[in-house]
mmCIF file of C-alpha atoms in Angstrom:
data_model
loop_
_atom_site.group_PDB
_atom_site.id
_atom_site.type_symbol
_atom_site.label_atom_id
_atom_site.label_comp_id
_atom_site.label_asym_id
_atom_site.label_seq_id
_atom_site.Cartn_x
_atom_site.Cartn_y
_atom_site.Cartn_z
ATOM 1 C CA GLN A 1 0.272 0.347 -0.344
ATOM 2 C CA SER A 2 1.292 2.721 -1.123
ATOM 3 C CA ALA A 3 2.034 6.392 1.161
ATOM 4 C CA LEU A 4 -0.200 9.121 1.596
ATOM 5 C CA THR A 5 1.169 12.254 -1.427
ATOM 6 C CA GLN A 6 1.773 15.486 -0.231
ATOM 7 C CA PRO A 7 3.348 17.561 -1.855
ATOM 8 C CA ALA A 8 7.154 17.921 -1.064
ATOM 9 C CA SER A 9 8.059 21.547 -0.489
ATOM 10 C CA VAL A 10 5.205 24.297 0.844
ATOM 11 C CA SER A 11 6.645 28.319 1.874
ATOM 12 C CA GLY A 12 4.905 31.218 2.975
ATOM 13 C CA SER A 13 5.839 35.041 4.815
ATOM 14 C CA PRO A 14 5.333 35.892 8.116
ATOM 15 C CA GLY A 15 1.742 36.775 9.159
ATOM 16 C CA GLN A 16 0.411 34.400 5.850
ATOM 17 C CA SER A 17 -1.089 31.146 5.931
ATOM 18 C CA ILE A 18 -0.776 28.165 3.836
ATOM 19 C CA THR A 19 -2.289 24.433 3.320
ATOM 20 C CA ILE A 20 -1.102 21.017 3.337
ATOM 21 C CA SER A 21 -3.124 18.389 1.655
ATOM 22 C CA CYS A 22 -2.379 14.498 1.860
ATOM 23 C CA ILE A 23 -3.989 12.354 -0.402
ATOM 24 C CA GLY A 24 -5.113 8.761 0.231
ATOM 25 C CA SER A 25 -7.218 6.307 -0.727
ATOM 26 C CA SER A 26 -11.247 5.508 0.620
ATOM 27 C CA SER A 27 -9.026 2.396 2.470
ATOM 28 C CA ASP A 28 -7.322 4.645 4.760
ATOM 29 C CA ILE A 29 -8.608 8.824 4.680
ATOM 30 C CA GLY A 30 -11.695 8.323 3.518
ATOM 31 C CA SER A 31 -12.461 5.412 5.272
ATOM 32 C CA TYR A 32 -12.057 7.005 8.554
ATOM 33 C CA ASN A 33 -12.116 10.298 10.454
ATOM 34 C CA ILE A 34 -8.184 8.870 12.450
ATOM 35 C CA VAL A 35 -5.698 10.894 10.456
ATOM 36 C CA SER A 36 -3.221 12.479 12.716
ATOM 37 C CA TRP A 37 0.260 15.792 11.581
ATOM 38 C CA TYR A 38 2.621 15.608 12.606
ATOM 39 C CA GLN A 39 5.211 18.461 13.205
ATOM 40 C CA GLN A 40 9.139 17.916 13.679
ATOM 41 C CA HIS A 41 12.181 20.812 13.308
ATOM 42 C CA PRO A 42 15.534 19.065 12.257
ATOM 43 C CA GLY A 43 16.976 16.974 14.775
ATOM 44 C CA ARG A 44 14.202 17.101 16.774
ATOM 45 C CA VAL A 45 11.256 14.417 17.760
ATOM 46 C CA PRO A 46 8.246 14.364 15.976
ATOM 47 C CA LYS A 47 5.324 15.936 18.091
ATOM 48 C CA LEU A 48 1.505 15.313 17.553
ATOM 49 C CA ILE A 49 0.082 18.315 16.567
ATOM 50 C CA LEU A 50 -3.764 17.125 15.402
ATOM 51 C CA TYR A 51 -5.501 14.683 15.391
ATOM 52 C CA GLU A 52 -9.221 12.891 14.844
ATOM 53 C CA VAL A 53 -8.674 15.292 11.681
ATOM 54 C CA ALA A 54 -9.057 18.900 13.578
ATOM 55 C CA GLU A 55 -8.347 18.168 17.386
ATOM 56 C CA ARG A 56 -6.193 19.514 18.850
ATOM 57 C CA PRO A 57 -3.838 18.437 21.691
ATOM 58 C CA SER A 58 -3.057 20.424 24.622
ATOM 59 C CA GLY A 59 -0.525 23.237 24.540
ATOM 60 C CA VAL A 60 -0.940 24.078 20.435
ATOM 61 C CA SER A 61 -1.115 26.647 19.142
ATOM 62 C CA ASN A 62 -5.097 27.160 16.801
ATOM 63 C CA ARG A 63 -3.477 28.871 14.740
ATOM 64 C CA PHE A 64 -3.221 25.098 13.557
ATOM 65 C CA SER A 65 -6.331 23.369 12.536
ATOM 66 C CA GLY A 66 -6.961 19.847 10.114
ATOM 67 C CA SER A 67 -10.171 19.043 7.537
ATOM 68 C CA LYS A 68 -10.962 16.628 5.267
ATOM 69 C CA SER A 69 -13.112 15.747 2.273
ATOM 70 C CA GLY A 70 -13.056 12.994 0.781
ATOM 71 C CA ASN A 71 -9.355 11.036 0.345
ATOM 72 C CA THR A 72 -7.801 14.295 1.267
ATOM 73 C CA ALA A 73 -6.946 15.710 4.508
ATOM 74 C CA SER A 74 -5.543 18.757 4.774
ATOM 75 C CA LEU A 75 -3.255 20.964 7.485
ATOM 76 C CA THR A 76 -3.659 24.918 7.712
ATOM 77 C CA ILE A 77 -1.749 26.769 9.407
ATOM 78 C CA SER A 78 -2.327 30.492 9.962
ATOM 79 C CA GLY A 79 -0.568 33.223 11.253
ATOM 80 C CA LEU A 80 2.826 32.059 9.906
ATOM 81 C CA GLN A 81 5.915 32.225 12.490
ATOM 82 C CA ALA A 82 9.767 31.517 11.427
ATOM 83 C CA GLU A 83 9.203 29.106 14.454
ATOM 84 C CA ASP A 84 6.365 27.410 12.102
ATOM 85 C CA GLU A 85 9.345 26.604 9.516
ATOM 86 C CA ALA A 86 9.725 22.459 9.995
ATOM 87 C CA ASP A 87 8.815 19.121 8.231
ATOM 88 C CA TYR A 88 5.444 17.795 8.200
ATOM 89 C CA TYR A 89 3.905 14.673 8.414
ATOM 90 C CA CYS A 90 0.382 13.168 7.891
ATOM 91 C CA CYS A 91 -1.011 9.472 9.029
ATOM 92 C CA SER A 92 -3.456 7.699 8.439
ATOM 93 C CA SER A 93 -4.896 4.365 9.914
ATOM 94 C CA ALA A 94 -5.793 2.469 6.836
ATOM 95 C CA LEU A 95 -8.754 -0.168 6.254
ATOM 96 C CA ARG A 96 -6.452 -3.594 4.083
ATOM 97 C CA GLY A 97 -2.812 -4.146 4.532
ATOM 98 C CA THR A 98 -0.429 -2.060 6.574
ATOM 99 C CA LEU A 99 -2.908 -1.095 9.621
ATOM 100 C CA VAL A 100 -1.039 2.684 9.572
ATOM 101 C CA LEU A 101 0.536 4.922 6.750
ATOM 102 C CA PHE A 102 2.254 8.424 6.705
ATOM 103 C CA GLY A 103 2.250 10.831 4.200
ATOM 104 C CA GLY A 104 6.478 11.916 2.367
ATOM 105 C CA GLY A 105 6.179 14.718 4.556
ATOM 106 C CA THR A 106 5.740 18.450 3.776
ATOM 107 C CA LYS A 107 9.201 21.412 4.116
ATOM 108 C CA LEU A 108 7.513 24.543 5.097
ATOM 109 C CA THR A 109 9.878 27.035 4.615
ATOM 110 C CA VAL A 110 9.040 30.597 5.951
ATOM 111 C CA LEU A 111 9.782 32.907 3.473
ATOM 112 C CA GLU B 1 5.490 12.741 33.049
ATOM 113 C CA VAL B 2 5.408 10.402 29.992
ATOM 114 C CA HIS B 3 8.937 8.971 29.423
ATOM 115 C CA LEU B 4 9.770 6.798 26.889
ATOM 116 C CA ALA B 5 13.251 5.058 26.047
ATOM 117 C CA GLU B 6 14.949 3.777 23.242
ATOM 118 C CA SER B 7 18.130 1.675 23.652
ATOM 119 C CA GLY B 8 19.416 -1.590 21.317
ATOM 120 C CA GLY B 9 20.555 0.745 18.344
ATOM 121 C CA GLY B 10 24.293 0.302 16.987
ATOM 122 C CA LEU B 11 26.103 -0.775 13.530
ATOM 123 C CA VAL B 12 25.005 -4.765 12.733
ATOM 124 C CA GLN B 13 26.331 -6.390 9.108
ATOM 125 C CA PRO B 14 23.624 -7.471 6.400
ATOM 126 C CA GLY B 15 21.772 -11.005 7.979
ATOM 127 C CA GLY B 16 22.572 -9.876 11.222
ATOM 128 C CA SER B 17 20.570 -8.824 13.499
ATOM 129 C CA LEU B 18 19.556 -6.010 16.662
ATOM 130 C CA ARG B 19 17.146 -6.134 19.417
ATOM 131 C CA LEU B 20 15.107 -2.809 20.568
ATOM 132 C CA SER B 21 13.807 -1.558 23.623
ATOM 133 C CA CYS B 22 11.942 1.074 24.502
ATOM 134 C CA ALA B 23 11.512 1.663 28.604
ATOM 135 C CA ALA B 24 7.886 3.566 29.276
ATOM 136 C CA SER B 25 7.159 4.883 32.355
ATOM 137 C CA GLY B 26 4.430 7.836 33.695
ATOM 138 C CA PHE B 27 1.934 5.901 32.023
ATOM 139 C CA THR B 28 -0.145 2.643 32.488
ATOM 140 C CA PHE B 29 1.839 0.880 29.958
ATOM 141 C CA ASN B 30 -0.803 -1.583 29.276
ATOM 142 C CA SER B 31 -3.993 0.820 29.113
ATOM 143 C CA TYR B 32 -1.719 1.861 25.787
ATOM 144 C CA TRP B 33 -1.355 0.323 21.889
ATOM 145 C CA MET B 34 2.564 0.536 21.561
ATOM 146 C CA HIS B 35 4.324 1.145 18.014
ATOM 147 C CA TRP B 36 8.084 1.337 16.480
ATOM 148 C CA VAL B 37 7.941 4.121 13.246
ATOM 149 C CA ARG B 38 11.158 4.565 11.743
ATOM 150 C CA GLN B 39 13.069 7.097 9.329
ATOM 151 C CA ALA B 40 15.561 6.791 7.174
ATOM 152 C CA PRO B 41 19.100 9.409 7.367
ATOM 153 C CA GLY B 42 16.843 12.300 5.490
ATOM 154 C CA LYS B 43 13.919 10.624 4.740
ATOM 155 C CA GLY B 44 10.060 10.438 5.679
ATOM 156 C CA LEU B 45 8.036 8.180 8.606
ATOM 157 C CA VAL B 46 7.229 5.694 8.004
ATOM 158 C CA TRP B 47 5.182 3.072 9.843
ATOM 159 C CA VAL B 48 6.600 -0.454 10.888
ATOM 160 C CA SER B 49 5.369 -1.864 14.457
ATOM 161 C CA PHE B 50 2.200 -2.423 16.570
ATOM 162 C CA VAL B 51 1.215 -4.340 19.318
ATOM 163 C CA ASN B 52 -1.659 -3.938 21.499
ATOM 164 C CA SER B 53 -2.676 -3.561 24.333
ATOM 165 C CA ASP B 54 -2.271 -6.825 25.857
ATOM 166 C CA GLY B 55 0.319 -8.248 23.245
ATOM 167 C CA THR B 56 -2.241 -10.710 21.206
ATOM 168 C CA ILE B 57 -2.188 -8.526 18.460
ATOM 169 C CA THR B 58 0.655 -7.694 16.228
ATOM 170 C CA ARG B 59 0.904 -5.650 12.337
ATOM 171 C CA TYR B 60 4.147 -4.910 10.540
ATOM 172 C CA ALA B 61 4.918 -3.374 7.607
ATOM 173 C CA ASP B 62 5.048 -5.584 4.536
ATOM 174 C CA SER B 63 8.702 -3.943 4.097
ATOM 175 C CA VAL B 64 9.505 -6.712 7.227
ATOM 176 C CA LYS B 65 6.972 -9.145 7.648
ATOM 177 C CA GLY B 66 8.282 -12.147 8.546
ATOM 178 C CA ARG B 67 12.434 -10.214 9.849
ATOM 179 C CA PHE B 68 10.786 -7.925 12.236
ATOM 180 C CA THR B 69 8.946 -8.902 15.195
ATOM 181 C CA ILE B 70 7.225 -7.237 18.138
ATOM 182 C CA SER B 71 6.391 -8.021 22.310
ATOM 183 C CA ARG B 72 5.719 -6.362 24.824
ATOM 184 C CA ASP B 73 6.604 -6.768 28.687
ATOM 185 C CA ASN B 74 3.507 -5.310 30.536
ATOM 186 C CA ALA B 75 5.565 -6.626 34.169
ATOM 187 C CA ASN B 76 8.708 -4.255 33.174
ATOM 188 C CA ASN B 77 6.778 -1.424 31.528
ATOM 189 C CA THR B 78 8.969 -2.180 28.276
ATOM 190 C CA LEU B 79 7.956 -2.121 24.326
ATOM 191 C CA TYR B 80 11.037 -4.447 22.533
ATOM 192 C CA LEU B 81 11.322 -4.965 18.791
ATOM 193 C CA GLN B 82 13.583 -7.908 17.287
ATOM 194 C CA MET B 83 14.739 -6.880 13.291
ATOM 195 C CA ASN B 84 16.385 -9.853 12.351
ATOM 196 C CA ASN B 85 17.944 -10.526 8.091
ATOM 197 C CA LEU B 86 18.532 -6.812 8.174
ATOM 198 C CA ARG B 87 19.295 -5.539 5.029
ATOM 199 C CA PRO B 88 20.942 -1.900 4.767
ATOM 200 C CA GLU B 89 17.745 -0.459 3.620
ATOM 201 C CA ASP B 90 16.811 -0.862 7.768
ATOM 202 C CA THR B 91 19.080 1.842 8.417
ATOM 203 C CA GLY B 92 17.816 4.208 10.485
ATOM 204 C CA ILE B 93 16.947 6.062 13.699
ATOM 205 C CA TYR B 94 13.527 4.036 15.463
ATOM 206 C CA TYR B 95 11.196 5.904 17.557
ATOM 207 C CA CYS B 96 9.318 3.247 20.385
ATOM 208 C CA THR B 97 5.965 5.838 19.740
ATOM 209 C CA ARG B 98 1.784 5.815 22.487
ATOM 210 C CA ALA B 99 -0.340 5.122 20.526
ATOM 211 C CA VAL B 100 -4.178 7.303 21.895
ATOM 212 C CA VAL B 101 -6.034 6.025 19.022
ATOM 213 C CA VAL B 102 -4.666 3.999 16.274
ATOM 214 C CA THR B 103 -2.368 6.710 15.121
ATOM 215 C CA ASP B 104 -2.475 9.111 17.491
ATOM 216 C CA PHE B 105 1.192 9.302 18.566
ATOM 217 C CA ASP B 106 0.960 12.159 21.607
ATOM 218 C CA SER B 107 4.738 10.434 23.087
ATOM 219 C CA TRP B 108 7.504 9.572 21.346
ATOM 220 C CA GLY B 109 10.744 8.101 22.554
ATOM 221 C CA GLN B 110 14.069 10.185 21.587
ATOM 222 C CA GLY B 111 15.343 7.186 19.145
ATOM 223 C CA ALA B 112 17.859 4.169 18.725
ATOM 224 C CA LEU B 113 19.908 4.139 15.414
ATOM 225 C CA VAL B 114 20.304 1.697 13.471
ATOM 226 C CA THR B 115 22.815 1.497 10.872
ATOM 227 C CA VAL B 116 23.292 -1.726 8.735
ATOM 228 C CA SER B 117 26.478 -2.028 6.749
ATOM 229 C CA SER B 118 29.990 -4.674 5.964
#
């Protein structure tokens, strides 16, 4: 089963909003509202920033939001800040085969 | 505070074996599903394996099926990954992670580096 599809890179200026897409299939994203997003700074451990599509763990900024439509999930970061520059990964449970799928990751650059 | 600490990584030749351990503390270990996720140098996250809370159900990525075995010791709050017949493409950092609901990995260890090379 293939990994979820994310753009390799996105960029934005401070204060702007960006959206990262995560394309799956009817066997994973399309079947469950169990999509999570992770932020990883260079050399650091991944951090959960969204779960169950749009829920934020305690302590995560409300500038991070999530949505899902059909087989595609999206992460939106509003009011971009320099500290948001990192790699972002989506993740979903899968109906068949591999239990868990990650996206290939998206490098966010804050200009 | 939740704490996960991996150990057992290192350099191994192709075809060799390693056993990773993950010591858990700060939470009720036997209530959570646990997973291993790996990351090759400069690459993305890849799910490796899962074990349910009592150790009776396991799943593996196709790339490691038949070579890796996940297990847990709830009496000692420890997760394991036995890796046999290692290949160069298994090289990477292996993270132990806790799942709240299937793929909600809310806590991660610092990772154990595994290098498979001759």
